[in-house]
PDB file of C-alpha atoms in Angstrom:
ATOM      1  CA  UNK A   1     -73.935 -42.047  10.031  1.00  0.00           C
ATOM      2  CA  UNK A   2     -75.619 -41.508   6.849  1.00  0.00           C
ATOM      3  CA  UNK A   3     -78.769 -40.119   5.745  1.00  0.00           C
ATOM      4  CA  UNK A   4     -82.241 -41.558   6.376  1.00  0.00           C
ATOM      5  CA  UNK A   5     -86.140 -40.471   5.559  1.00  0.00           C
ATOM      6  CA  UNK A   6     -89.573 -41.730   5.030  1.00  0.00           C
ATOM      7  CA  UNK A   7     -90.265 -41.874   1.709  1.00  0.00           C
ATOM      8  CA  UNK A   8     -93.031 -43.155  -0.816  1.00  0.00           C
ATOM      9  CA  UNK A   9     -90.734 -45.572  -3.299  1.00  0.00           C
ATOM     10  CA  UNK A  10     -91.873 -47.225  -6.696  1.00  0.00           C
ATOM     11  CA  UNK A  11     -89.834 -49.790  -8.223  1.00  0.00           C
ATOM     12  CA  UNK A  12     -91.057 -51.497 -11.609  1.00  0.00           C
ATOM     13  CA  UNK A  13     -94.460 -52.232 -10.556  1.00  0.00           C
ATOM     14  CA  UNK A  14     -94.573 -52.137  -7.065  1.00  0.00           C
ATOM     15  CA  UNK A  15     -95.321 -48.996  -5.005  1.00  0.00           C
ATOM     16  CA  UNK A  16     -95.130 -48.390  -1.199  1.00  0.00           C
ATOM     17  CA  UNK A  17     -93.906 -46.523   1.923  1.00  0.00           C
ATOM     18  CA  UNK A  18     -90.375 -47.495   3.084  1.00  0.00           C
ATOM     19  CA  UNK A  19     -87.654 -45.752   5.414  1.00  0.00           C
ATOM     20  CA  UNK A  20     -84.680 -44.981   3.194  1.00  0.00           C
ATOM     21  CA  UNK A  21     -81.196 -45.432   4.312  1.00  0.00           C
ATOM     22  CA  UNK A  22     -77.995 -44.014   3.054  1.00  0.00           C
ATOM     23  CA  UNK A  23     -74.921 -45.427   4.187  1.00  0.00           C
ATOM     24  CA  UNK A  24     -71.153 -45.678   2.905  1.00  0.00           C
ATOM     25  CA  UNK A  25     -71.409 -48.516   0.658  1.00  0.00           C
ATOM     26  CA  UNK A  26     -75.148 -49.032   0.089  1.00  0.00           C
ATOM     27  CA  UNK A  27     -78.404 -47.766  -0.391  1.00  0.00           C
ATOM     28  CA  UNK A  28     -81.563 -49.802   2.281  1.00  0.00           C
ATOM     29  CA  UNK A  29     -84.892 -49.707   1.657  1.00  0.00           C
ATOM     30  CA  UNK A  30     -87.024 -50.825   4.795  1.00  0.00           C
ATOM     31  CA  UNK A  31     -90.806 -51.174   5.092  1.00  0.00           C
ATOM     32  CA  UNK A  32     -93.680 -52.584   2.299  1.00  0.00           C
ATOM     33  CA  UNK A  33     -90.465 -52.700   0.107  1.00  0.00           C
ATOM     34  CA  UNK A  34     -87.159 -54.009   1.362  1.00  0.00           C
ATOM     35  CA  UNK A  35     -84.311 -53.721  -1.038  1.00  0.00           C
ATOM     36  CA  UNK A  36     -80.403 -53.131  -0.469  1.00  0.00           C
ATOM     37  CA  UNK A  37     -78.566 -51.179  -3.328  1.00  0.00           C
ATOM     38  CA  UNK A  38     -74.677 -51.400  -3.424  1.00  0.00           C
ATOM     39  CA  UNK A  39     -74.151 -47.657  -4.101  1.00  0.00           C
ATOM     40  CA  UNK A  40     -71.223 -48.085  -6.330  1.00  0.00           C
ATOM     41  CA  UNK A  41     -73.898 -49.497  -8.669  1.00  0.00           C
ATOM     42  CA  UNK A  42     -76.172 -46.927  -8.763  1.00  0.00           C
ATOM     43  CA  UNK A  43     -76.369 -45.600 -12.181  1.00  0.00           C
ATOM     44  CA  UNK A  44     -78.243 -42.606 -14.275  1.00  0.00           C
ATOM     45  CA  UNK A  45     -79.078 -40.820 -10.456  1.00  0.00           C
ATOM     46  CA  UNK A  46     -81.046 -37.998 -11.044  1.00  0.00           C
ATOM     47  CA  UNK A  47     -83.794 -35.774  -9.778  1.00  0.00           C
ATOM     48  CA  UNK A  48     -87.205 -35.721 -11.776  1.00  0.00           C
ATOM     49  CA  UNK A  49     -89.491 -33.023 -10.346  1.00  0.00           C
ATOM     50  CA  UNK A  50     -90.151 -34.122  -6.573  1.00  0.00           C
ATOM     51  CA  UNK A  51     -88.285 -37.879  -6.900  1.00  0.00           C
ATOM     52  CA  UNK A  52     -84.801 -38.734  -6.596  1.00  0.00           C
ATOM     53  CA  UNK A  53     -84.540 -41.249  -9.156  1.00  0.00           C
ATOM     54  CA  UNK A  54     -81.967 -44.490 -10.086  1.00  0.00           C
ATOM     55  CA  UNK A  55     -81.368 -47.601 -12.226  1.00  0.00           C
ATOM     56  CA  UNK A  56     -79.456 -50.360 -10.277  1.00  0.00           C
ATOM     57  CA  UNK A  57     -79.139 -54.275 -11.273  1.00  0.00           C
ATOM     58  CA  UNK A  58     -81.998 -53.829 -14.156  1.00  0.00           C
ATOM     59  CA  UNK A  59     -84.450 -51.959 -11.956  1.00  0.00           C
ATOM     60  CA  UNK A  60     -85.729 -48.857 -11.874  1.00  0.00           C
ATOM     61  CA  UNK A  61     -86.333 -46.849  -8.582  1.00  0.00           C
ATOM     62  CA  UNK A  62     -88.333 -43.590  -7.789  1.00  0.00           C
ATOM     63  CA  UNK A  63     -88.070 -42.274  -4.249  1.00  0.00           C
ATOM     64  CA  UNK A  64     -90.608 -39.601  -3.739  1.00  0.00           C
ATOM     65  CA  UNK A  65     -88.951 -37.117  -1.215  1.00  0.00           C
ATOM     66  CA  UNK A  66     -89.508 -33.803  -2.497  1.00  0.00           C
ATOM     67  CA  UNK A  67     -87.572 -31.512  -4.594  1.00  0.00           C
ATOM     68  CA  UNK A  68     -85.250 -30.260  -1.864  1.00  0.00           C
ATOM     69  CA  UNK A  69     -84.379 -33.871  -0.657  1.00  0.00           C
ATOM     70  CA  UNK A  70     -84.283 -35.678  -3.909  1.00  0.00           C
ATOM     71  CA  UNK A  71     -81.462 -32.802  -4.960  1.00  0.00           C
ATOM     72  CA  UNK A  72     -79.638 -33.270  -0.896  1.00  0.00           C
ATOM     73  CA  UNK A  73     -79.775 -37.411  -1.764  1.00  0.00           C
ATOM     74  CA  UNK A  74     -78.372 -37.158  -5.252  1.00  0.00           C
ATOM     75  CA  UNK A  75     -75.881 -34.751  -4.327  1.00  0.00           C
ATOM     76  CA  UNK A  76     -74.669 -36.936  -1.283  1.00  0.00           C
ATOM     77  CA  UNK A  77     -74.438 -39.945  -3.686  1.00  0.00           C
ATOM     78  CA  UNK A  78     -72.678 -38.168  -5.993  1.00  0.00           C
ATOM     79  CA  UNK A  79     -69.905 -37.247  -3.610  1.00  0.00           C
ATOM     80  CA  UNK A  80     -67.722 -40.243  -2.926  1.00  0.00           C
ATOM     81  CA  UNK A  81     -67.533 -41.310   0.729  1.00  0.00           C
ATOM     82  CA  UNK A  82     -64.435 -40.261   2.453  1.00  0.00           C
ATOM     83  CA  UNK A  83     -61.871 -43.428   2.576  1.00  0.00           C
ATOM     84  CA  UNK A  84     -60.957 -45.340   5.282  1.00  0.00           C
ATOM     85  CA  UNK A  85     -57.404 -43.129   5.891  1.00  0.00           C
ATOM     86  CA  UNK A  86     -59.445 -40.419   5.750  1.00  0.00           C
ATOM     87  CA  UNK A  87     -61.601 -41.292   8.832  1.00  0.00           C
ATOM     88  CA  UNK A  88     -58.961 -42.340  10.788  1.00  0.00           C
ATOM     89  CA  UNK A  89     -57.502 -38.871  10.133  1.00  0.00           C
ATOM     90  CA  UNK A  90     -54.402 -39.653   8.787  1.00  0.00           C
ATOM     91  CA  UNK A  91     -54.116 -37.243   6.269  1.00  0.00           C
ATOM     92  CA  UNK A  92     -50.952 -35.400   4.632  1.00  0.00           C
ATOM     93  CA  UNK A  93     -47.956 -36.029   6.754  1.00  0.00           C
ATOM     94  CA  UNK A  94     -49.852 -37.755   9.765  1.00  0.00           C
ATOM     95  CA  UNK A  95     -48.049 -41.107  10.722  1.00  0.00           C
ATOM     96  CA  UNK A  96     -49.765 -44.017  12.999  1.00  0.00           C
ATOM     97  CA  UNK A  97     -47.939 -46.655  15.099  1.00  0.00           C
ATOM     98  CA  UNK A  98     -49.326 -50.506  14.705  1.00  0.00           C
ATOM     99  CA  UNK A  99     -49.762 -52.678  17.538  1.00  0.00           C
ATOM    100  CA  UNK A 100     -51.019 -56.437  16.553  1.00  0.00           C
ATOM    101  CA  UNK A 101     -51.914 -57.845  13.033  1.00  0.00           C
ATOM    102  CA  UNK A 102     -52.708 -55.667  10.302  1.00  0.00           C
ATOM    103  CA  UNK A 103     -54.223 -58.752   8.816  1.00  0.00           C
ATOM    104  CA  UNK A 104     -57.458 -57.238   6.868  1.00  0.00           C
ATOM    105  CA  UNK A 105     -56.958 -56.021   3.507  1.00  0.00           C
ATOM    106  CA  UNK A 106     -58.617 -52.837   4.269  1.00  0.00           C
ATOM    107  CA  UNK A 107     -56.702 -51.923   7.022  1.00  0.00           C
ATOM    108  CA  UNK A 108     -53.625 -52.518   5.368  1.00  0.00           C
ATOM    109  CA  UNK A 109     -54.739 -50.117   2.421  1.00  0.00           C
ATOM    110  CA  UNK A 110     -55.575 -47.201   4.565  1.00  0.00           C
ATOM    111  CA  UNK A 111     -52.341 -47.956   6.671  1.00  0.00           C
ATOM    112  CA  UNK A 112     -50.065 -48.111   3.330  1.00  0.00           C
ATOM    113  CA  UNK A 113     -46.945 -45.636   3.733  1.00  0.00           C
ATOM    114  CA  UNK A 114     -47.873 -44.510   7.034  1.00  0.00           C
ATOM    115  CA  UNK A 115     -46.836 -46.622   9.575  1.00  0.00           C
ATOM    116  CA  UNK A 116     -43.841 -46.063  11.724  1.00  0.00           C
ATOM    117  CA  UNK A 117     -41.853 -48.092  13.944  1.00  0.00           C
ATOM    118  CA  UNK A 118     -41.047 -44.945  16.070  1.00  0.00           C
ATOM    119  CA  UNK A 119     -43.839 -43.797  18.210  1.00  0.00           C
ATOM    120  CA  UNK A 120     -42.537 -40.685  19.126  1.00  0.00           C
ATOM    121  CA  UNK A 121     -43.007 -39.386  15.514  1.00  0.00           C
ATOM    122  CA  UNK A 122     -47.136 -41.139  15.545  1.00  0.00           C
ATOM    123  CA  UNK A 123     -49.993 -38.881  15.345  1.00  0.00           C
ATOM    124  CA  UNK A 124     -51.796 -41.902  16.863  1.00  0.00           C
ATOM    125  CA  UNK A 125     -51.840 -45.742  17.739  1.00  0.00           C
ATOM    126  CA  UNK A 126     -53.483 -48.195  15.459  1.00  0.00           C
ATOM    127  CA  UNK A 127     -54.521 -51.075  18.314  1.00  0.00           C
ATOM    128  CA  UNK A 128     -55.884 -54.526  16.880  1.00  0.00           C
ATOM    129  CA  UNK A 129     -57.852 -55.960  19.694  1.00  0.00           C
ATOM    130  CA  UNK A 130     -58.850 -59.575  19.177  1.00  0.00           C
ATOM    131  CA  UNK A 131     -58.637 -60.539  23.049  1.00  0.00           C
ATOM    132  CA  UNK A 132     -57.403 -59.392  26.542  1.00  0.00           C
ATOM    133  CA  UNK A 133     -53.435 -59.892  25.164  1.00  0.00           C
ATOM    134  CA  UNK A 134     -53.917 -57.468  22.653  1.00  0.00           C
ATOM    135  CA  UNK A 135     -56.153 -55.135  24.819  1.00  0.00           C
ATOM    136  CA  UNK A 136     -53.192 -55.128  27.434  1.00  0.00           C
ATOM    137  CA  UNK A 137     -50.877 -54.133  25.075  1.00  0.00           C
ATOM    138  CA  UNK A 138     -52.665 -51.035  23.986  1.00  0.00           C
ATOM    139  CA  UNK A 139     -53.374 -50.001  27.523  1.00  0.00           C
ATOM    140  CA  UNK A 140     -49.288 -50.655  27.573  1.00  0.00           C
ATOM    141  CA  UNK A 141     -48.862 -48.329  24.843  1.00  0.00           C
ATOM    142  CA  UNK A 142     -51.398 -45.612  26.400  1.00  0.00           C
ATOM    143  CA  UNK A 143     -49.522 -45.718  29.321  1.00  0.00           C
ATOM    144  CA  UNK A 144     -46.311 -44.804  28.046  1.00  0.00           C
ATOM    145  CA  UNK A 145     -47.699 -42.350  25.524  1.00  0.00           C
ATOM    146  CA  UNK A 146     -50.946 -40.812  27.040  1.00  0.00           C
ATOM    147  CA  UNK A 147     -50.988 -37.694  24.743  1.00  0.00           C
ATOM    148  CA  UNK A 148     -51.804 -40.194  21.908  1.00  0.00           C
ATOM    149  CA  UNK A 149     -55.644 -40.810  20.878  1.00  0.00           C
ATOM    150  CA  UNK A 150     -56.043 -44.778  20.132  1.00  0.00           C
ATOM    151  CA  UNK A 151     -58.040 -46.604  17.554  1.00  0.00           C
ATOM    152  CA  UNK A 152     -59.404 -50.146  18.536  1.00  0.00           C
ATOM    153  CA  UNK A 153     -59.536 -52.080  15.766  1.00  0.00           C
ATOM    154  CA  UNK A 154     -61.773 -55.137  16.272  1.00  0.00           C
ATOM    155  CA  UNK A 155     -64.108 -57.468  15.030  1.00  0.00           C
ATOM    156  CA  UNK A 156     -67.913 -56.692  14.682  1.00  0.00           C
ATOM    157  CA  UNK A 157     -70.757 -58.615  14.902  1.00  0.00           C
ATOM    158  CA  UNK A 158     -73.383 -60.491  17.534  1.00  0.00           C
ATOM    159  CA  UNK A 159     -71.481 -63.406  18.065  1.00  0.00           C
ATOM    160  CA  UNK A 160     -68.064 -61.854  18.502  1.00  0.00           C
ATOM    161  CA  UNK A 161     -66.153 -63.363  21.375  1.00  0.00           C
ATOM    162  CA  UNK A 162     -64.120 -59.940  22.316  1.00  0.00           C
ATOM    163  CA  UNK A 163     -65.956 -56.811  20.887  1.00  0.00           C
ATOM    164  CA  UNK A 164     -67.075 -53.858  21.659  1.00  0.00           C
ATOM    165  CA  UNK A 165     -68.144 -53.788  25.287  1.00  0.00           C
ATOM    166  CA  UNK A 166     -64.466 -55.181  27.300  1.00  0.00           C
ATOM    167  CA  UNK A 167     -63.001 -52.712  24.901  1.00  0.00           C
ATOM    168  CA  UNK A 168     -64.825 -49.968  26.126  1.00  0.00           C
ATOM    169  CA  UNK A 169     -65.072 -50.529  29.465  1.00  0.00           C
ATOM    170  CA  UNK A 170     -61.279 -51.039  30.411  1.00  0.00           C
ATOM    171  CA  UNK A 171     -60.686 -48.120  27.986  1.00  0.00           C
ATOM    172  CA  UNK A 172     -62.899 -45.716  29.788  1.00  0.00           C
ATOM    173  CA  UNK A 173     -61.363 -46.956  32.877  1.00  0.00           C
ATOM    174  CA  UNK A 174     -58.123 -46.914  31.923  1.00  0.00           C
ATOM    175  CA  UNK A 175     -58.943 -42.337  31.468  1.00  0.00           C
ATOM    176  CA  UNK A 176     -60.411 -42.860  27.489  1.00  0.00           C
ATOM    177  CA  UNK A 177     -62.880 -41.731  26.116  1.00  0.00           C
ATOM    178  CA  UNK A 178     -64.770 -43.163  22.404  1.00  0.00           C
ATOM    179  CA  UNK A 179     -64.856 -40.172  20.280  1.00  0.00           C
ATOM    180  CA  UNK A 180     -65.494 -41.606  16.960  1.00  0.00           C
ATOM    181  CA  UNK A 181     -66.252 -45.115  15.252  1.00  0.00           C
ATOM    182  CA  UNK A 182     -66.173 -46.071  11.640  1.00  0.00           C
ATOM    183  CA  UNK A 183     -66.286 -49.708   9.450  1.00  0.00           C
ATOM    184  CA  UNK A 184     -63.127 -50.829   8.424  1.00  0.00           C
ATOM    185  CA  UNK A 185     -64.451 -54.077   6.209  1.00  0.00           C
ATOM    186  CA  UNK A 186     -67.207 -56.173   6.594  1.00  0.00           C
ATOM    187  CA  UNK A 187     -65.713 -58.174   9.821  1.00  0.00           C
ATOM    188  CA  UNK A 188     -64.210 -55.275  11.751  1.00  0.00           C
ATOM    189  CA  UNK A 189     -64.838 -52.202  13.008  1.00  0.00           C
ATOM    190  CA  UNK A 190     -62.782 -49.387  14.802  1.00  0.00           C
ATOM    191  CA  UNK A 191     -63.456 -46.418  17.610  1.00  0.00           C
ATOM    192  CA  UNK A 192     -60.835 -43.968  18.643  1.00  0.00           C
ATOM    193  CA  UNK A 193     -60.325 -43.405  22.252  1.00  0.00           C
ATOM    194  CA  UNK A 194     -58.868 -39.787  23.411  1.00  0.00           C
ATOM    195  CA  UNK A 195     -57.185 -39.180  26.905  1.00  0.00           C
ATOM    196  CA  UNK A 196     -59.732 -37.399  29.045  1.00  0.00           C
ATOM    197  CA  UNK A 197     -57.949 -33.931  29.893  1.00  0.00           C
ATOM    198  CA  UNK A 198     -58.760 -32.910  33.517  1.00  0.00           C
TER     199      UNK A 198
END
């Protein structure tokens, strides 16, 4: 999750009280003033005395949240967010078996160079769920390697015909247990399941 506070906001003109949200890719304003900010077009951030202050598409933006969090906020946009490899935790040498599609472009950069056809040699299995097929062939997969955590790759959304809550359920019966969700793109989503040690 990312950071979020109650903060006093002027932009051009216009002044009010808003709650502040910063995520991965973008920078929400809720409340008297509702903006969104893409955060990779956030320019000139800086802290001036008690604000934490911006220029994005042509306007100007002051959020008053004192000294301490105006310097926290600048630093934290400052700092790129971690990449989608990252969060899935294949770093260095790790290596992830692929069951289903990889058919999102951001899924198939974060999975360049590290797939493998060899599960035995996987530091985890990549599942993409879109219905009960797929799901069975994951639990297939857990079954013959239960040592293995497993991230369910699926779509997001309210209107989602297989999401979230199947996923979960026959997962957690199945022995997992969600320990971690992130975005992958704007349609899908992923949550790592870990075998529940006795």
């Amino acid at each position: 999750m990312g950071r979020e506070a109650i903060t006093r906001v002027e932009i051009g003109g216009e002044a009010g009280d808003v709650l502040a949200l910063l995520e991965s890719t973008e920078l929400i304003l809720r409340g008297d003033i509702r903006r969104r900010f893409p955060r990779d077009r956030l320019v000139n951030v800086h802290v001036d005395g008690s604000a934490l202050c911006f220029t994005c598409n042509g306007e100007s933006v002051s959020l008053h949240m004192g000294a301490i969090g105006a310097e926290k906020w600048r630093n934290a946009i400052a700092t790129p967010p971690p990449s989608l490899r990252a969060k899935l935790g294949l770093k260095r040498d790790a290596r992830a078996f692929l069951i289903g599609p990889c058919d999102d472009g951001a899924l198939a950069d974060a999975l360049e160079g590290v797939l493998t056809d060899d599960v035995t040699k996987a530091a985890m299995i990549v599942a993409r769920i879109d219905g009960p097929d797929d799901l069975a062939a994951a639990q297939a997969a857990q079954a013959k390697w239960p040592d293995l955590p497993v991230w369910a790759i699926y779509p997001k959304g309210k209107n989602v015909r297989y999401g979230d809550g199947p996923i979960r359920a026959a997962l957690r019966d199945a022995g997992y247990r969600d320990s971690k969700s992130c975005a992958v793109s704007e349609r899908l989503t992923a949550t790592r399941y870990n075998p529940e040690r006795p």
